[in-house]
JSON list of C-alpha atoms in Angstrom, two decimals:
[
{"chain": "A", "resi": 17, "resn": "UNK", "atom": "CA", "xyz": [77.57, 33.73, 28.53]},
{"chain": "A", "resi": 18, "resn": "UNK", "atom": "CA", "xyz": [77.88, 30.75, 26.59]},
{"chain": "A", "resi": 19, "resn": "UNK", "atom": "CA", "xyz": [76.27, 29.10, 29.71]},
{"chain": "A", "resi": 20, "resn": "UNK", "atom": "CA", "xyz": [73.32, 30.97, 28.85]},
{"chain": "A", "resi": 21, "resn": "UNK", "atom": "CA", "xyz": [73.70, 29.78, 24.91]},
{"chain": "A", "resi": 22, "resn": "UNK", "atom": "CA", "xyz": [74.18, 26.57, 26.00]},
{"chain": "A", "resi": 23, "resn": "UNK", "atom": "CA", "xyz": [70.77, 26.37, 28.61]},
{"chain": "A", "resi": 24, "resn": "UNK", "atom": "CA", "xyz": [68.97, 28.01, 25.45]},
{"chain": "A", "resi": 25, "resn": "UNK", "atom": "CA", "xyz": [69.94, 25.24, 23.09]},
{"chain": "A", "resi": 26, "resn": "UNK", "atom": "CA", "xyz": [68.83, 22.42, 25.58]},
{"chain": "A", "resi": 27, "resn": "UNK", "atom": "CA", "xyz": [65.72, 24.17, 26.14]},
{"chain": "A", "resi": 28, "resn": "UNK", "atom": "CA", "xyz": [64.52, 24.65, 22.15]},
{"chain": "A", "resi": 29, "resn": "UNK", "atom": "CA", "xyz": [66.12, 21.52, 22.15]},
{"chain": "A", "resi": 30, "resn": "UNK", "atom": "CA", "xyz": [64.31, 19.89, 24.88]},
{"chain": "A", "resi": 31, "resn": "UNK", "atom": "CA", "xyz": [61.19, 21.57, 22.96]},
{"chain": "A", "resi": 32, "resn": "UNK", "atom": "CA", "xyz": [61.41, 19.86, 20.16]},
{"chain": "A", "resi": 33, "resn": "UNK", "atom": "CA", "xyz": [61.90, 16.48, 21.37]},
{"chain": "A", "resi": 34, "resn": "UNK", "atom": "CA", "xyz": [58.28, 17.42, 23.13]},
{"chain": "A", "resi": 35, "resn": "UNK", "atom": "CA", "xyz": [57.13, 18.26, 19.69]},
{"chain": "A", "resi": 36, "resn": "UNK", "atom": "CA", "xyz": [57.98, 15.48, 18.38]},
{"chain": "A", "resi": 37, "resn": "UNK", "atom": "CA", "xyz": [56.79, 13.37, 20.77]},
{"chain": "A", "resi": 38, "resn": "UNK", "atom": "CA", "xyz": [53.45, 14.66, 20.67]},
{"chain": "A", "resi": 39, "resn": "UNK", "atom": "CA", "xyz": [53.43, 14.54, 16.43]},
{"chain": "A", "resi": 40, "resn": "UNK", "atom": "CA", "xyz": [54.33, 10.85, 17.14]},
{"chain": "A", "resi": 41, "resn": "UNK", "atom": "CA", "xyz": [50.64, 9.96, 18.86]},
{"chain": "A", "resi": 42, "resn": "UNK", "atom": "CA", "xyz": [49.15, 12.38, 15.74]},
{"chain": "A", "resi": 43, "resn": "UNK", "atom": "CA", "xyz": [51.48, 9.59, 13.51]},
{"chain": "A", "resi": 44, "resn": "UNK", "atom": "CA", "xyz": [49.78, 6.44, 15.00]},
{"chain": "A", "resi": 45, "resn": "UNK", "atom": "CA", "xyz": [46.31, 7.68, 15.11]},
{"chain": "A", "resi": 46, "resn": "UNK", "atom": "CA", "xyz": [46.82, 8.87, 11.51]},
{"chain": "A", "resi": 47, "resn": "UNK", "atom": "CA", "xyz": [48.13, 4.96, 10.76]},
{"chain": "A", "resi": 48, "resn": "UNK", "atom": "CA", "xyz": [45.08, 2.94, 11.83]},
{"chain": "A", "resi": 49, "resn": "UNK", "atom": "CA", "xyz": [42.50, 4.94, 9.98]},
{"chain": "A", "resi": 50, "resn": "UNK", "atom": "CA", "xyz": [41.12, 4.68, 6.32]},
{"chain": "A", "resi": 51, "resn": "UNK", "atom": "CA", "xyz": [39.18, 7.91, 5.41]},
{"chain": "A", "resi": 52, "resn": "UNK", "atom": "CA", "xyz": [39.15, 6.95, 1.49]},
{"chain": "A", "resi": 53, "resn": "UNK", "atom": "CA", "xyz": [35.76, 8.77, 0.06]},
{"chain": "A", "resi": 54, "resn": "UNK", "atom": "CA", "xyz": [34.63, 9.47, -3.58]},
{"chain": "A", "resi": 55, "resn": "UNK", "atom": "CA", "xyz": [37.62, 12.06, -4.48]},
{"chain": "A", "resi": 56, "resn": "UNK", "atom": "CA", "xyz": [38.83, 13.61, -7.86]},
{"chain": "A", "resi": 57, "resn": "UNK", "atom": "CA", "xyz": [41.90, 11.42, -7.88]},
{"chain": "A", "resi": 58, "resn": "UNK", "atom": "CA", "xyz": [43.75, 8.95, -5.98]},
{"chain": "A", "resi": 59, "resn": "UNK", "atom": "CA", "xyz": [47.65, 9.14, -5.43]},
{"chain": "A", "resi": 60, "resn": "UNK", "atom": "CA", "xyz": [49.36, 6.62, -5.13]},
{"chain": "A", "resi": 61, "resn": "UNK", "atom": "CA", "xyz": [53.26, 7.34, -3.16]},
{"chain": "A", "resi": 62, "resn": "UNK", "atom": "CA", "xyz": [56.25, 5.73, -4.75]},
{"chain": "A", "resi": 63, "resn": "UNK", "atom": "CA", "xyz": [58.26, 2.71, -3.03]},
{"chain": "A", "resi": 64, "resn": "UNK", "atom": "CA", "xyz": [60.87, 0.94, -4.39]},
{"chain": "A", "resi": 65, "resn": "UNK", "atom": "CA", "xyz": [60.79, -0.48, -8.01]},
{"chain": "A", "resi": 66, "resn": "UNK", "atom": "CA", "xyz": [63.60, -3.47, -8.72]},
{"chain": "A", "resi": 67, "resn": "UNK", "atom": "CA", "xyz": [64.60, -3.75, -12.37]},
{"chain": "A", "resi": 68, "resn": "UNK", "atom": "CA", "xyz": [60.72, -2.39, -13.60]},
{"chain": "A", "resi": 69, "resn": "UNK", "atom": "CA", "xyz": [58.89, -4.32, -11.16]},
{"chain": "A", "resi": 70, "resn": "UNK", "atom": "CA", "xyz": [57.65, -2.88, -8.61]},
{"chain": "A", "resi": 71, "resn": "UNK", "atom": "CA", "xyz": [59.19, -4.01, -4.73]},
{"chain": "A", "resi": 72, "resn": "UNK", "atom": "CA", "xyz": [56.08, -5.47, -2.77]},
{"chain": "A", "resi": 73, "resn": "UNK", "atom": "CA", "xyz": [55.82, -2.52, -0.99]},
{"chain": "A", "resi": 74, "resn": "UNK", "atom": "CA", "xyz": [55.16, -0.82, -4.23]},
{"chain": "A", "resi": 75, "resn": "UNK", "atom": "CA", "xyz": [52.93, -3.51, -5.21]},
{"chain": "A", "resi": 76, "resn": "UNK", "atom": "CA", "xyz": [50.77, -3.13, -2.17]},
{"chain": "A", "resi": 77, "resn": "UNK", "atom": "CA", "xyz": [50.39, 0.22, -2.18]},
{"chain": "A", "resi": 78, "resn": "UNK", "atom": "CA", "xyz": [49.37, 0.24, -6.00]},
{"chain": "A", "resi": 79, "resn": "UNK", "atom": "CA", "xyz": [46.99, -2.90, -5.37]},
{"chain": "A", "resi": 80, "resn": "UNK", "atom": "CA", "xyz": [45.32, -0.96, -2.22]},
{"chain": "A", "resi": 81, "resn": "UNK", "atom": "CA", "xyz": [44.78, 1.68, -4.93]},
{"chain": "A", "resi": 82, "resn": "UNK", "atom": "CA", "xyz": [43.33, -0.83, -7.88]},
{"chain": "A", "resi": 83, "resn": "UNK", "atom": "CA", "xyz": [40.90, -1.70, -5.00]},
{"chain": "A", "resi": 84, "resn": "UNK", "atom": "CA", "xyz": [40.03, 1.92, -4.24]},
{"chain": "A", "resi": 85, "resn": "UNK", "atom": "CA", "xyz": [39.87, 2.64, -8.15]},
{"chain": "A", "resi": 86, "resn": "UNK", "atom": "CA", "xyz": [37.31, 0.12, -9.00]},
{"chain": "A", "resi": 87, "resn": "UNK", "atom": "CA", "xyz": [35.18, 0.90, -5.93]},
{"chain": "A", "resi": 88, "resn": "UNK", "atom": "CA", "xyz": [34.90, 4.17, -8.15]},
{"chain": "A", "resi": 89, "resn": "UNK", "atom": "CA", "xyz": [36.00, 6.52, -5.21]},
{"chain": "A", "resi": 90, "resn": "UNK", "atom": "CA", "xyz": [38.34, 7.81, -8.04]},
{"chain": "A", "resi": 91, "resn": "UNK", "atom": "CA", "xyz": [38.52, 8.18, -11.75]},
{"chain": "A", "resi": 92, "resn": "UNK", "atom": "CA", "xyz": [42.16, 8.37, -12.34]},
{"chain": "A", "resi": 93, "resn": "UNK", "atom": "CA", "xyz": [45.29, 7.72, -10.17]},
{"chain": "A", "resi": 94, "resn": "UNK", "atom": "CA", "xyz": [48.78, 9.64, -10.07]},
{"chain": "A", "resi": 95, "resn": "UNK", "atom": "CA", "xyz": [51.72, 8.09, -9.56]},
{"chain": "A", "resi": 96, "resn": "UNK", "atom": "CA", "xyz": [54.59, 9.28, -8.40]},
{"chain": "A", "resi": 97, "resn": "UNK", "atom": "CA", "xyz": [58.18, 8.93, -7.83]},
{"chain": "A", "resi": 98, "resn": "UNK", "atom": "CA", "xyz": [61.67, 9.11, -9.56]},
{"chain": "A", "resi": 99, "resn": "UNK", "atom": "CA", "xyz": [64.13, 7.12, -10.52]},
{"chain": "A", "resi": 100, "resn": "UNK", "atom": "CA", "xyz": [66.06, 6.28, -7.02]},
{"chain": "A", "resi": 101, "resn": "UNK", "atom": "CA", "xyz": [69.37, 5.75, -8.92]},
{"chain": "A", "resi": 102, "resn": "UNK", "atom": "CA", "xyz": [67.94, 3.55, -11.71]},
{"chain": "A", "resi": 103, "resn": "UNK", "atom": "CA", "xyz": [69.24, 4.60, -15.01]},
{"chain": "A", "resi": 104, "resn": "UNK", "atom": "CA", "xyz": [66.37, 3.17, -16.57]},
{"chain": "A", "resi": 105, "resn": "UNK", "atom": "CA", "xyz": [63.14, 3.08, -14.88]},
{"chain": "A", "resi": 106, "resn": "UNK", "atom": "CA", "xyz": [61.26, 5.76, -12.14]},
{"chain": "A", "resi": 107, "resn": "UNK", "atom": "CA", "xyz": [58.74, 4.06, -9.88]},
{"chain": "A", "resi": 108, "resn": "UNK", "atom": "CA", "xyz": [55.91, 6.42, -11.35]},
{"chain": "A", "resi": 109, "resn": "UNK", "atom": "CA", "xyz": [56.74, 4.64, -14.27]},
{"chain": "A", "resi": 110, "resn": "UNK", "atom": "CA", "xyz": [56.61, 1.09, -13.23]},
{"chain": "A", "resi": 111, "resn": "UNK", "atom": "CA", "xyz": [53.77, 1.80, -11.33]},
{"chain": "A", "resi": 112, "resn": "UNK", "atom": "CA", "xyz": [51.49, 2.83, -14.27]},
{"chain": "A", "resi": 113, "resn": "UNK", "atom": "CA", "xyz": [52.94, 0.12, -16.44]},
{"chain": "A", "resi": 114, "resn": "UNK", "atom": "CA", "xyz": [51.61, -2.38, -13.46]},
{"chain": "A", "resi": 115, "resn": "UNK", "atom": "CA", "xyz": [48.22, -0.73, -12.99]},
{"chain": "A", "resi": 116, "resn": "UNK", "atom": "CA", "xyz": [47.41, -0.69, -16.62]},
{"chain": "A", "resi": 117, "resn": "UNK", "atom": "CA", "xyz": [48.35, -4.44, -16.91]},
{"chain": "A", "resi": 118, "resn": "UNK", "atom": "CA", "xyz": [45.80, -4.63, -14.38]},
{"chain": "A", "resi": 119, "resn": "UNK", "atom": "CA", "xyz": [42.79, -2.90, -16.93]},
{"chain": "A", "resi": 120, "resn": "UNK", "atom": "CA", "xyz": [43.23, 0.73, -15.65]},
{"chain": "A", "resi": 121, "resn": "UNK", "atom": "CA", "xyz": [43.15, 2.43, -18.97]},
{"chain": "A", "resi": 122, "resn": "UNK", "atom": "CA", "xyz": [46.42, 4.10, -19.36]},
{"chain": "A", "resi": 123, "resn": "UNK", "atom": "CA", "xyz": [44.85, 7.89, -20.11]},
{"chain": "A", "resi": 124, "resn": "UNK", "atom": "CA", "xyz": [43.36, 7.26, -16.41]},
{"chain": "A", "resi": 125, "resn": "UNK", "atom": "CA", "xyz": [46.67, 7.42, -15.06]},
{"chain": "A", "resi": 126, "resn": "UNK", "atom": "CA", "xyz": [49.03, 10.69, -14.29]},
{"chain": "A", "resi": 127, "resn": "UNK", "atom": "CA", "xyz": [52.70, 10.36, -13.58]},
{"chain": "A", "resi": 128, "resn": "UNK", "atom": "CA", "xyz": [54.88, 12.70, -11.20]},
{"chain": "A", "resi": 129, "resn": "UNK", "atom": "CA", "xyz": [58.34, 11.08, -12.23]},
{"chain": "A", "resi": 130, "resn": "UNK", "atom": "CA", "xyz": [60.73, 13.52, -10.93]},
{"chain": "A", "resi": 131, "resn": "UNK", "atom": "CA", "xyz": [59.99, 13.38, -6.81]},
{"chain": "A", "resi": 132, "resn": "UNK", "atom": "CA", "xyz": [63.44, 11.96, -5.21]},
{"chain": "A", "resi": 133, "resn": "UNK", "atom": "CA", "xyz": [61.69, 12.91, -1.88]},
{"chain": "A", "resi": 134, "resn": "UNK", "atom": "CA", "xyz": [57.98, 13.12, -0.55]},
{"chain": "A", "resi": 135, "resn": "UNK", "atom": "CA", "xyz": [57.87, 16.95, -0.57]},
{"chain": "A", "resi": 136, "resn": "UNK", "atom": "CA", "xyz": [59.03, 16.38, -3.41]},
{"chain": "A", "resi": 137, "resn": "UNK", "atom": "CA", "xyz": [56.35, 14.10, -5.15]},
{"chain": "A", "resi": 138, "resn": "UNK", "atom": "CA", "xyz": [53.47, 15.67, -3.24]},
{"chain": "A", "resi": 139, "resn": "UNK", "atom": "CA", "xyz": [54.74, 19.07, -4.65]},
{"chain": "A", "resi": 140, "resn": "UNK", "atom": "CA", "xyz": [54.64, 17.58, -8.34]},
{"chain": "A", "resi": 141, "resn": "UNK", "atom": "CA", "xyz": [50.95, 15.61, -7.70]},
{"chain": "A", "resi": 142, "resn": "UNK", "atom": "CA", "xyz": [49.41, 19.52, -6.04]},
{"chain": "A", "resi": 143, "resn": "UNK", "atom": "CA", "xyz": [50.91, 20.98, -9.60]},
{"chain": "A", "resi": 144, "resn": "UNK", "atom": "CA", "xyz": [49.27, 17.91, -11.52]},
{"chain": "A", "resi": 145, "resn": "UNK", "atom": "CA", "xyz": [45.79, 18.37, -9.57]},
{"chain": "A", "resi": 146, "resn": "UNK", "atom": "CA", "xyz": [46.27, 22.44, -10.16]},
{"chain": "A", "resi": 147, "resn": "UNK", "atom": "CA", "xyz": [46.40, 21.86, -13.98]},
{"chain": "A", "resi": 148, "resn": "UNK", "atom": "CA", "xyz": [43.67, 19.76, -13.89]},
{"chain": "A", "resi": 149, "resn": "UNK", "atom": "CA", "xyz": [41.15, 21.53, -11.91]},
{"chain": "A", "resi": 150, "resn": "UNK", "atom": "CA", "xyz": [41.30, 18.50, -9.30]},
{"chain": "A", "resi": 151, "resn": "UNK", "atom": "CA", "xyz": [40.55, 19.66, -5.07]},
{"chain": "A", "resi": 152, "resn": "UNK", "atom": "CA", "xyz": [40.61, 16.00, -3.67]},
{"chain": "A", "resi": 153, "resn": "UNK", "atom": "CA", "xyz": [42.93, 13.20, -3.30]},
{"chain": "A", "resi": 154, "resn": "UNK", "atom": "CA", "xyz": [43.15, 9.90, -1.69]},
{"chain": "A", "resi": 155, "resn": "UNK", "atom": "CA", "xyz": [46.50, 9.07, -0.64]},
{"chain": "A", "resi": 156, "resn": "UNK", "atom": "CA", "xyz": [47.75, 6.03, -1.02]},
{"chain": "A", "resi": 157, "resn": "UNK", "atom": "CA", "xyz": [51.03, 4.71, 1.13]},
{"chain": "A", "resi": 158, "resn": "UNK", "atom": "CA", "xyz": [52.01, 3.18, 4.26]},
{"chain": "A", "resi": 159, "resn": "UNK", "atom": "CA", "xyz": [50.23, 4.14, 7.43]},
{"chain": "A", "resi": 160, "resn": "UNK", "atom": "CA", "xyz": [52.99, 5.51, 9.13]},
{"chain": "A", "resi": 161, "resn": "UNK", "atom": "CA", "xyz": [53.67, 7.88, 6.40]},
{"chain": "A", "resi": 162, "resn": "UNK", "atom": "CA", "xyz": [50.13, 9.23, 5.61]},
{"chain": "A", "resi": 163, "resn": "UNK", "atom": "CA", "xyz": [50.04, 11.63, 8.27]},
{"chain": "A", "resi": 164, "resn": "UNK", "atom": "CA", "xyz": [52.74, 13.62, 7.20]},
{"chain": "A", "resi": 165, "resn": "UNK", "atom": "CA", "xyz": [52.25, 13.21, 3.38]},
{"chain": "A", "resi": 166, "resn": "UNK", "atom": "CA", "xyz": [48.35, 14.47, 4.42]},
{"chain": "A", "resi": 167, "resn": "UNK", "atom": "CA", "xyz": [49.91, 17.67, 6.24]},
{"chain": "A", "resi": 168, "resn": "UNK", "atom": "CA", "xyz": [52.36, 18.63, 3.14]},
{"chain": "A", "resi": 169, "resn": "UNK", "atom": "CA", "xyz": [49.34, 17.76, 0.17]},
{"chain": "A", "resi": 170, "resn": "UNK", "atom": "CA", "xyz": [46.85, 19.79, 2.72]},
{"chain": "A", "resi": 171, "resn": "UNK", "atom": "CA", "xyz": [49.45, 22.87, 3.05]},
{"chain": "A", "resi": 172, "resn": "UNK", "atom": "CA", "xyz": [49.42, 23.07, -1.03]},
{"chain": "A", "resi": 173, "resn": "UNK", "atom": "CA", "xyz": [45.40, 23.89, -0.53]},
{"chain": "A", "resi": 174, "resn": "UNK", "atom": "CA", "xyz": [43.72, 20.56, -1.60]},
{"chain": "A", "resi": 175, "resn": "UNK", "atom": "CA", "xyz": [41.78, 18.24, 0.00]},
{"chain": "A", "resi": 176, "resn": "UNK", "atom": "CA", "xyz": [43.50, 15.14, 1.72]},
{"chain": "A", "resi": 177, "resn": "UNK", "atom": "CA", "xyz": [42.52, 11.82, 2.62]},
{"chain": "A", "resi": 178, "resn": "UNK", "atom": "CA", "xyz": [44.47, 8.87, 3.40]},
{"chain": "A", "resi": 179, "resn": "UNK", "atom": "CA", "xyz": [44.08, 5.24, 2.89]},
{"chain": "A", "resi": 180, "resn": "UNK", "atom": "CA", "xyz": [46.83, 2.95, 3.66]},
{"chain": "A", "resi": 181, "resn": "UNK", "atom": "CA", "xyz": [47.85, -0.34, 2.21]},
{"chain": "A", "resi": 182, "resn": "UNK", "atom": "CA", "xyz": [47.44, -3.24, 4.53]},
{"chain": "A", "resi": 183, "resn": "UNK", "atom": "CA", "xyz": [49.64, -3.25, 7.35]},
{"chain": "A", "resi": 184, "resn": "UNK", "atom": "CA", "xyz": [52.68, -5.37, 7.46]},
{"chain": "A", "resi": 185, "resn": "UNK", "atom": "CA", "xyz": [53.51, -7.17, 11.11]},
{"chain": "A", "resi": 186, "resn": "UNK", "atom": "CA", "xyz": [56.16, -4.87, 12.79]},
{"chain": "A", "resi": 187, "resn": "UNK", "atom": "CA", "xyz": [57.34, -5.00, 16.49]},
{"chain": "A", "resi": 188, "resn": "UNK", "atom": "CA", "xyz": [55.64, -2.33, 18.90]},
{"chain": "A", "resi": 189, "resn": "UNK", "atom": "CA", "xyz": [59.48, -1.25, 19.29]},
{"chain": "A", "resi": 190, "resn": "UNK", "atom": "CA", "xyz": [59.78, -0.84, 14.94]},
{"chain": "A", "resi": 191, "resn": "UNK", "atom": "CA", "xyz": [56.64, 1.17, 14.85]},
{"chain": "A", "resi": 192, "resn": "UNK", "atom": "CA", "xyz": [56.96, 3.62, 17.17]},
{"chain": "A", "resi": 193, "resn": "UNK", "atom": "CA", "xyz": [60.32, 4.45, 15.43]},
{"chain": "A", "resi": 194, "resn": "UNK", "atom": "CA", "xyz": [58.48, 4.69, 12.27]},
{"chain": "A", "resi": 195, "resn": "UNK", "atom": "CA", "xyz": [56.29, 6.92, 14.17]},
{"chain": "A", "resi": 196, "resn": "UNK", "atom": "CA", "xyz": [59.22, 9.42, 15.67]},
{"chain": "A", "resi": 197, "resn": "UNK", "atom": "CA", "xyz": [60.88, 9.28, 12.18]},
{"chain": "A", "resi": 198, "resn": "UNK", "atom": "CA", "xyz": [57.97, 10.17, 10.12]},
{"chain": "A", "resi": 199, "resn": "UNK", "atom": "CA", "xyz": [56.95, 13.07, 13.49]},
{"chain": "A", "resi": 200, "resn": "UNK", "atom": "CA", "xyz": [60.44, 14.38, 13.25]},
{"chain": "A", "resi": 201, "resn": "UNK", "atom": "CA", "xyz": [60.07, 14.84, 9.40]},
{"chain": "A", "resi": 202, "resn": "UNK", "atom": "CA", "xyz": [57.09, 16.52, 9.52]},
{"chain": "A", "resi": 203, "resn": "UNK", "atom": "CA", "xyz": [58.65, 19.07, 12.06]},
{"chain": "A", "resi": 204, "resn": "UNK", "atom": "CA", "xyz": [61.45, 19.62, 10.04]},
{"chain": "A", "resi": 205, "resn": "UNK", "atom": "CA", "xyz": [59.13, 20.34, 7.17]},
{"chain": "A", "resi": 206, "resn": "UNK", "atom": "CA", "xyz": [57.42, 22.45, 9.45]},
{"chain": "A", "resi": 207, "resn": "UNK", "atom": "CA", "xyz": [61.01, 24.29, 9.96]},
{"chain": "A", "resi": 208, "resn": "UNK", "atom": "CA", "xyz": [60.83, 24.79, 6.15]},
{"chain": "A", "resi": 209, "resn": "UNK", "atom": "CA", "xyz": [63.35, 21.86, 5.78]},
{"chain": "A", "resi": 210, "resn": "UNK", "atom": "CA", "xyz": [62.43, 19.93, 3.13]},
{"chain": "A", "resi": 211, "resn": "UNK", "atom": "CA", "xyz": [63.16, 16.08, 2.76]}
]
């Protein structure tokens, strides 16, 4: 009996690993394309802020969203991200301040400042879209992050396009790890585990 249970567990684990590896290929494919076109809103997924200033990763995401906004692809931007341990600032507020400083009118910037994870930020952003009667968005993040984020947003019923910030140089091993990590995260999301 114990042996049968062990074999069943190993088989389930093997199936899950195969699923994650196949999803990693989809994550990689999504990371390499920019789907940005006219939408109701641009959503910038949060990243670290440093004492009220965007980290280099967050700044790069914001600059990319700003370029899309200036191209007229969407008339408003949602910034996301909670405090992340900072007792004073949230990623969303730091992002709004940065974009306003670059000329985006404050009334065109909406905040989702409670999310502590991708799933939480997406769910809260989806609620903003619902309240505003918007149906489409451009998600801005790192390329490896877009597959999972898009799938989560689409599960809330919105048309979602991915637009990666300019890629930084990574080794093949680091890129593979990022793709696998996102694939595992999405697979867990499908199982009801929200990270």
